[in-house]
PDB file of C-alpha atoms in Angstrom:
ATOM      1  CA  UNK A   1      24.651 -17.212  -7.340  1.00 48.00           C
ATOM      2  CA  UNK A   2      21.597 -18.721  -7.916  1.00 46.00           C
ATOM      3  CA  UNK A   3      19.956 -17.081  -4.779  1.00 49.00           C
ATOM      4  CA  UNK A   4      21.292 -13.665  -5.947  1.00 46.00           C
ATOM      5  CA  UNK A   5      19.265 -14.477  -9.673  1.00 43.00           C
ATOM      6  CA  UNK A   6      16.402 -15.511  -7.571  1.00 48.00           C
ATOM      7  CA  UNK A   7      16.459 -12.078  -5.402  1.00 47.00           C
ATOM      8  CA  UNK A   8      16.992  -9.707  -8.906  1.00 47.00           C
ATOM      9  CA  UNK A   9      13.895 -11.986 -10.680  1.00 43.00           C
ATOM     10  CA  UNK A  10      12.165 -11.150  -7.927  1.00 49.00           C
ATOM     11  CA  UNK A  11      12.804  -7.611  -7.054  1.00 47.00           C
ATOM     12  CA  UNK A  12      12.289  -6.883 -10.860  1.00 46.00           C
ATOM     13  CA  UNK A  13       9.088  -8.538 -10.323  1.00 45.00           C
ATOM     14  CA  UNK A  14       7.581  -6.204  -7.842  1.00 46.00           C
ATOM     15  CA  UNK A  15       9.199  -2.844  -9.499  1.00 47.00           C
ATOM     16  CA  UNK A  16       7.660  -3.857 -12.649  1.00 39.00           C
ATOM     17  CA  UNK A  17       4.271  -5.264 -11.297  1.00 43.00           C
ATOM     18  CA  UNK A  18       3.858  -2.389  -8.493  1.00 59.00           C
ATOM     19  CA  UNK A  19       1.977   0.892  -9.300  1.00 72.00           C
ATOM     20  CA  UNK A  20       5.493   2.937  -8.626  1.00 85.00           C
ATOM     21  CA  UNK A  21       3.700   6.723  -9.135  1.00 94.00           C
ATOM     22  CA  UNK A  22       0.129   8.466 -10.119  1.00 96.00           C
ATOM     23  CA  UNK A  23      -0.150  11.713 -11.518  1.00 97.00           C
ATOM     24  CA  UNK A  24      -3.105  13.290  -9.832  1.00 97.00           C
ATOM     25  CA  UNK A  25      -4.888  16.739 -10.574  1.00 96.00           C
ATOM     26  CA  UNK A  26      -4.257  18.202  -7.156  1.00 97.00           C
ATOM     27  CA  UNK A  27      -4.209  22.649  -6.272  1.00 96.00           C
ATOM     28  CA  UNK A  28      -1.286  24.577  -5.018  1.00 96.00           C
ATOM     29  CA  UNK A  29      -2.044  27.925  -3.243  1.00 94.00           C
ATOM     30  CA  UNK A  30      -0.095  30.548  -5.998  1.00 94.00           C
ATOM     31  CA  UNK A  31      -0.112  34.199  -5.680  1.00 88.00           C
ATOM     32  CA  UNK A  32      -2.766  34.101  -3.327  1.00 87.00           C
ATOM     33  CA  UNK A  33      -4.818  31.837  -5.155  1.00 92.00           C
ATOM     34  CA  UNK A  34      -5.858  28.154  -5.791  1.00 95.00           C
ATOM     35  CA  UNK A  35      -4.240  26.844  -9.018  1.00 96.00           C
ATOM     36  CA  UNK A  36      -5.002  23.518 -11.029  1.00 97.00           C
ATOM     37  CA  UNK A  37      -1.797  21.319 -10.450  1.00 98.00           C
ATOM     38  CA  UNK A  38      -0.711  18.381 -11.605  1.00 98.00           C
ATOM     39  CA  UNK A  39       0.783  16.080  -8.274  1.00 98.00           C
ATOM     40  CA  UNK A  40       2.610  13.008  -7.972  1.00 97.00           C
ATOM     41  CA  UNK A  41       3.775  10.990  -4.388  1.00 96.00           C
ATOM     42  CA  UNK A  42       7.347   8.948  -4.899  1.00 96.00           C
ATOM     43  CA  UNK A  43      10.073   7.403  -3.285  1.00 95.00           C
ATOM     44  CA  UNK A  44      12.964   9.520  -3.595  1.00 97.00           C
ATOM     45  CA  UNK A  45      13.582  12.828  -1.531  1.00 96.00           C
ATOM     46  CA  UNK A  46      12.697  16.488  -2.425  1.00 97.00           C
ATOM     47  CA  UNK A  47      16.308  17.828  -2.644  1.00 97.00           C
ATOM     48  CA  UNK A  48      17.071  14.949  -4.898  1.00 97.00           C
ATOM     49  CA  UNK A  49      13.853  15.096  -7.055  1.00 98.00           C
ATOM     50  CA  UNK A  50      14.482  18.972  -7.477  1.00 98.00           C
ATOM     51  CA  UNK A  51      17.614  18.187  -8.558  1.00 98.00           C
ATOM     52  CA  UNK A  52      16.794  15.695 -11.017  1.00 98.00           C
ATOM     53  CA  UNK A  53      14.087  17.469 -12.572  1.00 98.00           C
ATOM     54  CA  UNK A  54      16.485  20.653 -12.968  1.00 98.00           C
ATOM     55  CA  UNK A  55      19.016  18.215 -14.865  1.00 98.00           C
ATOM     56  CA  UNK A  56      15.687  16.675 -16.854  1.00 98.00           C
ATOM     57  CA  UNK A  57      14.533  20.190 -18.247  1.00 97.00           C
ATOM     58  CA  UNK A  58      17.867  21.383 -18.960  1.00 97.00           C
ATOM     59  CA  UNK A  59      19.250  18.240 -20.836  1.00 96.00           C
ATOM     60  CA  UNK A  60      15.970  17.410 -22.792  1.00 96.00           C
ATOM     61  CA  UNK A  61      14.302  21.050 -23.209  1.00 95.00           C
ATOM     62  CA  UNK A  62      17.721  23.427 -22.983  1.00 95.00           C
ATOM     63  CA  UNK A  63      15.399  25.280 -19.638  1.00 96.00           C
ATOM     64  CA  UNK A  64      17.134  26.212 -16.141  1.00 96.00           C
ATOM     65  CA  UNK A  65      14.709  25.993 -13.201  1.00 97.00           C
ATOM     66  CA  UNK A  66      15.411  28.212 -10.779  1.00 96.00           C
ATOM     67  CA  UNK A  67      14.019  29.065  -7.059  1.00 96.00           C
ATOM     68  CA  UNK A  68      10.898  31.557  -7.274  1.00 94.00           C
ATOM     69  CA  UNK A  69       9.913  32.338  -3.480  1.00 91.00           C
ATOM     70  CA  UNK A  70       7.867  28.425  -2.236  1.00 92.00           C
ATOM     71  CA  UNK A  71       8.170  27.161  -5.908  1.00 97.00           C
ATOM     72  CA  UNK A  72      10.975  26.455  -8.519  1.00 98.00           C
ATOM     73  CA  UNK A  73       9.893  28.197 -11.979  1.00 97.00           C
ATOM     74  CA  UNK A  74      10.720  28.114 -15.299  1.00 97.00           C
ATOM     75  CA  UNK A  75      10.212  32.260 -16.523  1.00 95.00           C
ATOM     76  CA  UNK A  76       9.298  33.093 -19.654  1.00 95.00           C
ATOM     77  CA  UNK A  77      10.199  30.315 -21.947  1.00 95.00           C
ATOM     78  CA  UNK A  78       8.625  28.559 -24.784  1.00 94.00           C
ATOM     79  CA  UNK A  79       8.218  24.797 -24.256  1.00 95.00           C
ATOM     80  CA  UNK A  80       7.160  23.273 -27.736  1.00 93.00           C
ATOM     81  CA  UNK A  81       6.270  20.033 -25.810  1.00 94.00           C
ATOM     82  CA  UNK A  82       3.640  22.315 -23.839  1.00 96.00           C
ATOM     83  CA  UNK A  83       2.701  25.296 -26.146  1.00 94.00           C
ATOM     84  CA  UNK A  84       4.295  27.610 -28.736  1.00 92.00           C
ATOM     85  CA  UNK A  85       4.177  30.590 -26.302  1.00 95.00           C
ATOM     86  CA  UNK A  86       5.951  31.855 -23.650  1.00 95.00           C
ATOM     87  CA  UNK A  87       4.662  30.312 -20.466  1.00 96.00           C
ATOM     88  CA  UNK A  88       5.897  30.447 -16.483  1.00 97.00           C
ATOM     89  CA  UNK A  89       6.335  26.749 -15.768  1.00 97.00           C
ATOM     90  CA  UNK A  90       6.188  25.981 -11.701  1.00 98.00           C
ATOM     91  CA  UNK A  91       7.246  23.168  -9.686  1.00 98.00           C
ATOM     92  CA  UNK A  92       7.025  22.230  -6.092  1.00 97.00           C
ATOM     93  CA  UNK A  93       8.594  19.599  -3.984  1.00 98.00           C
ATOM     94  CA  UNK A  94       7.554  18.838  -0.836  1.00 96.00           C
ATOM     95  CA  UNK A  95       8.459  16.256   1.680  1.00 95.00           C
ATOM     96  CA  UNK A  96       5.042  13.557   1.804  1.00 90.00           C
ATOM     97  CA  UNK A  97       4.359  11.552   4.837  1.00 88.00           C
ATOM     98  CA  UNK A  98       6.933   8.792   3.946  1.00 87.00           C
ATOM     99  CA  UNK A  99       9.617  10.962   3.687  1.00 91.00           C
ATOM    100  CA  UNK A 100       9.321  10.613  -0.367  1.00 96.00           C
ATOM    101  CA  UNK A 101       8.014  13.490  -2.529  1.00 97.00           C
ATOM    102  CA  UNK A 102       4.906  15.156  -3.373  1.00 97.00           C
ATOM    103  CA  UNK A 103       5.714  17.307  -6.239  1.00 98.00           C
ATOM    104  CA  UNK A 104       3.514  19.411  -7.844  1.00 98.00           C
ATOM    105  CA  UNK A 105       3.272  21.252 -11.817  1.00 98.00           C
ATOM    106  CA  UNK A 106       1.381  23.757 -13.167  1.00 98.00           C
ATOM    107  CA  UNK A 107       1.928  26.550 -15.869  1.00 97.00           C
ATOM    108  CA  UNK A 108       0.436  29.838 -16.848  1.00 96.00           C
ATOM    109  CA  UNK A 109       0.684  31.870 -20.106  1.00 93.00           C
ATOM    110  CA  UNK A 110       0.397  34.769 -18.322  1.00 81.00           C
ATOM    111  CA  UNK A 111       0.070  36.665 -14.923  1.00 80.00           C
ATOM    112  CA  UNK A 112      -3.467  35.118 -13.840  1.00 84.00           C
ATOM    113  CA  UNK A 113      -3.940  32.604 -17.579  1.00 94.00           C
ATOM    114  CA  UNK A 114      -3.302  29.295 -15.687  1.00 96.00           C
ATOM    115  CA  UNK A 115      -3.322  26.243 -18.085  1.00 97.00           C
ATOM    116  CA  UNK A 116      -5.965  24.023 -17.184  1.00 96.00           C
ATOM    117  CA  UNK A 117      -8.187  21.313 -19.290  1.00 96.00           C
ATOM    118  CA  UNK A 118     -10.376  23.934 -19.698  1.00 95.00           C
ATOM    119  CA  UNK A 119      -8.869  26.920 -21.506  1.00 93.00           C
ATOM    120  CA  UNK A 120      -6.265  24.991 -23.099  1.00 95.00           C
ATOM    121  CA  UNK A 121      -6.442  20.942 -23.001  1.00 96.00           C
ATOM    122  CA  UNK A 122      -3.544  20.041 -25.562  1.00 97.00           C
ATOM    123  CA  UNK A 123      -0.809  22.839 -23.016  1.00 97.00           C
ATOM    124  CA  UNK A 124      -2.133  21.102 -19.968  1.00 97.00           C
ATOM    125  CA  UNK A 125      -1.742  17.543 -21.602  1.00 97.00           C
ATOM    126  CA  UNK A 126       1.808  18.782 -22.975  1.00 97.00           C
ATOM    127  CA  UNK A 127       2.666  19.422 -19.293  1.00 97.00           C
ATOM    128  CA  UNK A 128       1.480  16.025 -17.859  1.00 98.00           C
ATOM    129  CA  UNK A 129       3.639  14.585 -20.710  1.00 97.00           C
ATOM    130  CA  UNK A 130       6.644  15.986 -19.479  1.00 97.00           C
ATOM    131  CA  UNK A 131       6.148  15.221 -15.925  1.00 98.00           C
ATOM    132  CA  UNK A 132       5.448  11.533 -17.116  1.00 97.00           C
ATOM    133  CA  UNK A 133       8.182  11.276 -19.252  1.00 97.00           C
ATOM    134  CA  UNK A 134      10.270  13.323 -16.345  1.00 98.00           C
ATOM    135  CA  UNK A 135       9.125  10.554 -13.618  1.00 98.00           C
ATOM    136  CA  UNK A 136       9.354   7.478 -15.295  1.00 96.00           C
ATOM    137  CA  UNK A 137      13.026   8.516 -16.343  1.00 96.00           C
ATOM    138  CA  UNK A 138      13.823   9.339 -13.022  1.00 97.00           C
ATOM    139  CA  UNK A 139      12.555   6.788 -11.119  1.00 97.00           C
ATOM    140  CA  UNK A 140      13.665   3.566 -13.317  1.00 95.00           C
ATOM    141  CA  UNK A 141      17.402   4.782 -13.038  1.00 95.00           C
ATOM    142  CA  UNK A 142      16.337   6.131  -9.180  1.00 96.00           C
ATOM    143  CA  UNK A 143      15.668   2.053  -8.541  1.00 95.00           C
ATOM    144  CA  UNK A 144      17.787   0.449 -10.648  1.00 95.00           C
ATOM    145  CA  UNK A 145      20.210   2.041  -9.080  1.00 94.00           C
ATOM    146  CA  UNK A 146      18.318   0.807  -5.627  1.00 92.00           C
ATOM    147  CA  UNK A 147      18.357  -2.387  -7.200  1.00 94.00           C
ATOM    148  CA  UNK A 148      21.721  -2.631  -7.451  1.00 94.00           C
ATOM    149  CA  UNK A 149      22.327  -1.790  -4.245  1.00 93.00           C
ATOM    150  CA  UNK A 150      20.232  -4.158  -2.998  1.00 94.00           C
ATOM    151  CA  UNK A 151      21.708  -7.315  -4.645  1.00 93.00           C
ATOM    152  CA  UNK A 152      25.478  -6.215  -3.799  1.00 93.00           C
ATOM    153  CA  UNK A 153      24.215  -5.938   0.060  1.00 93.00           C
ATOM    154  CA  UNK A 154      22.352  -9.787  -0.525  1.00 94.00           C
ATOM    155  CA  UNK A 155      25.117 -10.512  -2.061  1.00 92.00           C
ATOM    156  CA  UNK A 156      27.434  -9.713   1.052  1.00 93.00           C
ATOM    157  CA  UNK A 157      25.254 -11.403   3.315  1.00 94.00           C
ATOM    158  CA  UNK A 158      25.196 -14.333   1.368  1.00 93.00           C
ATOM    159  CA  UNK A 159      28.753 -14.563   1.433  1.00 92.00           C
ATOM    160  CA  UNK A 160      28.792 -14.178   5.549  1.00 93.00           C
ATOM    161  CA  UNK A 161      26.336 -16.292   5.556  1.00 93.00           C
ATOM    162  CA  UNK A 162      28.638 -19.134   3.718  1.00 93.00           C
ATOM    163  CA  UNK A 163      31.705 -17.942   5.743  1.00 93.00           C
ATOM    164  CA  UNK A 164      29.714 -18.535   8.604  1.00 91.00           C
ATOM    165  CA  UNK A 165      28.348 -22.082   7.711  1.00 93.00           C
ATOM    166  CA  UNK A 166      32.138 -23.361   6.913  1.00 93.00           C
ATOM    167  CA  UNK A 167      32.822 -21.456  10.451  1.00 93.00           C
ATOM    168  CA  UNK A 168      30.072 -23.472  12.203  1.00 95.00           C
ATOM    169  CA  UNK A 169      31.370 -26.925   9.936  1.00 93.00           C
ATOM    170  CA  UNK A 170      34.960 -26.489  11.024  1.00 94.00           C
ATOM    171  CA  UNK A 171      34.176 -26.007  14.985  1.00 93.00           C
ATOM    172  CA  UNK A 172      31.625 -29.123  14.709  1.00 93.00           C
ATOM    173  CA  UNK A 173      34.292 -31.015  13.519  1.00 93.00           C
ATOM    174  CA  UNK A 174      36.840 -29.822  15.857  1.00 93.00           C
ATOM    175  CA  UNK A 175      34.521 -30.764  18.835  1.00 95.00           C
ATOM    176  CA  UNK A 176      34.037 -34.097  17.491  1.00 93.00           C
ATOM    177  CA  UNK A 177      37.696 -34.744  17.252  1.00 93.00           C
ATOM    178  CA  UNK A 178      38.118 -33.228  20.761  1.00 94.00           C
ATOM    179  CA  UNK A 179      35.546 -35.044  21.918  1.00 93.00           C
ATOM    180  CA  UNK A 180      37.159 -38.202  20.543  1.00 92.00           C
ATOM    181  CA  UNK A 181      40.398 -37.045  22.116  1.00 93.00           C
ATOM    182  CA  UNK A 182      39.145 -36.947  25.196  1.00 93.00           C
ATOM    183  CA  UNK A 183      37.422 -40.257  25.321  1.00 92.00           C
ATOM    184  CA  UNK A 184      41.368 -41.635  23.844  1.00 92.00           C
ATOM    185  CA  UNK A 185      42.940 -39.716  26.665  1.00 91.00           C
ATOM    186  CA  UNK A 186      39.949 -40.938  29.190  1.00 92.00           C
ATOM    187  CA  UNK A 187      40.781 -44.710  28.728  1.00 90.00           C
ATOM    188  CA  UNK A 188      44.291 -44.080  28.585  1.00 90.00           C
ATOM    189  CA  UNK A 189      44.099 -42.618  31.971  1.00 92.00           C
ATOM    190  CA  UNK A 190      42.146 -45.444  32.888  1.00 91.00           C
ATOM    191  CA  UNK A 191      44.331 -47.847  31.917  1.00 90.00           C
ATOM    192  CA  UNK A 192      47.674 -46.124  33.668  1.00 91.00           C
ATOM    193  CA  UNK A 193      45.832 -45.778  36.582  1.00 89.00           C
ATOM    194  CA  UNK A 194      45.404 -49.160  36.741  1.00 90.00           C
ATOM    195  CA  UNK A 195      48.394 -49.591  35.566  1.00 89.00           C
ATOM    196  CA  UNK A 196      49.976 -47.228  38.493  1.00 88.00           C
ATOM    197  CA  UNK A 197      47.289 -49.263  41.381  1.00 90.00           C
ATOM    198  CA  UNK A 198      49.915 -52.274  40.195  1.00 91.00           C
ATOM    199  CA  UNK A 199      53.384 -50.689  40.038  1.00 91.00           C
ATOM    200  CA  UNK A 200      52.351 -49.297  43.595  1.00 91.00           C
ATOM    201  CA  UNK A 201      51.514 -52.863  44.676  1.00 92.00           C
ATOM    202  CA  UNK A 202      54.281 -54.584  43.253  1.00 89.00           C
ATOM    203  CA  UNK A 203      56.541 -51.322  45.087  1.00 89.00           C
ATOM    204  CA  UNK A 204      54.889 -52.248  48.123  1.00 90.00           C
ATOM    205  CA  UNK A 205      55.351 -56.425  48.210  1.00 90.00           C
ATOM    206  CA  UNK A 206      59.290 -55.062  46.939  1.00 89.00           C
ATOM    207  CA  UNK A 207      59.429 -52.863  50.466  1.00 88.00           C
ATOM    208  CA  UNK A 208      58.389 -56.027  52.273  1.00 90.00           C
ATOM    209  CA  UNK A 209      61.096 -57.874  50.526  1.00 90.00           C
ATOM    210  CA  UNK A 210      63.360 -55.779  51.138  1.00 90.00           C
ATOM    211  CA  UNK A 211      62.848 -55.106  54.835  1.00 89.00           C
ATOM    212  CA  UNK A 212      63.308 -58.975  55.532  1.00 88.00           C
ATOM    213  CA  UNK A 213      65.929 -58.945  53.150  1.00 89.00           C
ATOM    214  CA  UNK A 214      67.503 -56.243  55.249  1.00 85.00           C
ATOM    215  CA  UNK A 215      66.769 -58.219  58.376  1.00 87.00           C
ATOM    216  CA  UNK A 216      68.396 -61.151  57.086  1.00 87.00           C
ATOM    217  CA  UNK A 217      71.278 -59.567  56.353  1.00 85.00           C
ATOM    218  CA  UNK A 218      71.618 -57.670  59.720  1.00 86.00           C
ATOM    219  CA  UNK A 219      71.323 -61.076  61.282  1.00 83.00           C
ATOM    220  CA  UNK A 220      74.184 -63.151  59.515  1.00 83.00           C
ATOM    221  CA  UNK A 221      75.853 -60.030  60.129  1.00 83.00           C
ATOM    222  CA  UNK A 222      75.533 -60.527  63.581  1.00 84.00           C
ATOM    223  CA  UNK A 223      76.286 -64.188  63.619  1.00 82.00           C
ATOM    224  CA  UNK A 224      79.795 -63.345  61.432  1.00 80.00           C
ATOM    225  CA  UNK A 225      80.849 -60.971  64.076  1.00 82.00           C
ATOM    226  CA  UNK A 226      80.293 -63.434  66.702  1.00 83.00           C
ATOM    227  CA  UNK A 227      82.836 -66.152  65.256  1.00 85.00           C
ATOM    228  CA  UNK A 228      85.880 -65.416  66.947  1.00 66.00           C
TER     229      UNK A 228
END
């Protein structure tokens, strides 16, 4: 337990210490056309991101984002976090180098009216808002829920790893015992052996003694048949 507490100090220690995302300004090639984006590189993968930021908008801003050709857009809808008119909001998710995410925002007001710092520096700070508040929502329940993960598999492991200590314990014992079993069974072998050079002696002086016993016999035998 106290390794386990160790591991979650310390993993908690490098998400909150480690510089997790950074919203870039970045360009996406739209209707023929570099645009002013704003880009972020994480962890988690595009089909999953997508996702998540499709739940975000919809559950915080009441906005459906939908596929629109290379891009996922928002059509047509007001965004009070952004600006108080109708804007096309755009989104991009492409797999990065790591197999992570590099997604990409950017917003017009109209058919060529991209927001940028210049013509409008309160929409285009609205927009990196959201896609702050979007990431860092995402990505503390993305690795908590890595987290967790993480100290049930340490956890597992550190329970092998016990199982396997009393394993090793028990079969160090039992070769010690053995071991002294043998020894045990080693002298006792010893001493019946020497114990079975006697008997075969003391067999052996007994065949003797019985051979002249027998001769003995056979003789006064003898020397009874001849009295007559």
């Amino acid at each position: 337990m106290k390794s386990i507490i160790t591991l979650a100090f310390s993993l908690s220690t490098i998400v909150l210490s480690a510089q997790t995302y950074t919203i870039i300004a970045s360009t996406v090639y739209h209707k023929e056309k570099s645009q002013l984006s704003l880009e972020a590189d994480i962890s988690p993968s595009p089909k999953d991101t997508r996702k998540a930021f499709q739940k975000y908008l919809k559950s915080n801003h009441g906005i459906k984002l939908k596929r629109s050709g290379d891009f996922y857009a928002v059509k047509a809808q007001k965004i009070a976090e952004i600006t108080d008119v109708q804007i096309d909001l755009y989104a991009k998710f492409k797999e990065d180098k790591n197999e992570g995410t590099q997604m990409s925002l950017f917003a017009r007001k109209g058919y060529d009216l991209y927001i940028t710092p210049q013509n409008d520096a309160k929409a285009f700070a609205g927009m990196r808002m959201i896609f702050n508040s979007f990431l860092k929502e995402y990505l503390i329940n993305y690795y908590e829920e890595k987290f967790d993960n993480a100290v049930d598999v340490y956890s597992g492991f550190t329970k092998d790893k016990k199982k396997l200590v009393d394993d090793i314990e028990d079969l160090t014992d039992d070769i010690e015992d053995n071991k002294k079993e043998i020894e045990k069974l080693r002298k006792e072998n010893s001493d019946k052996a020497e114990e079975l050079k006697k008997k075969k002696q003391e067999a052996k002086e007994l065949d003797k003694k019985i051979s002249e016993t027998d001769s003995k016999l056979q003789n006064i035998k003898t020397k009874k048949q001849g009295i007559n």
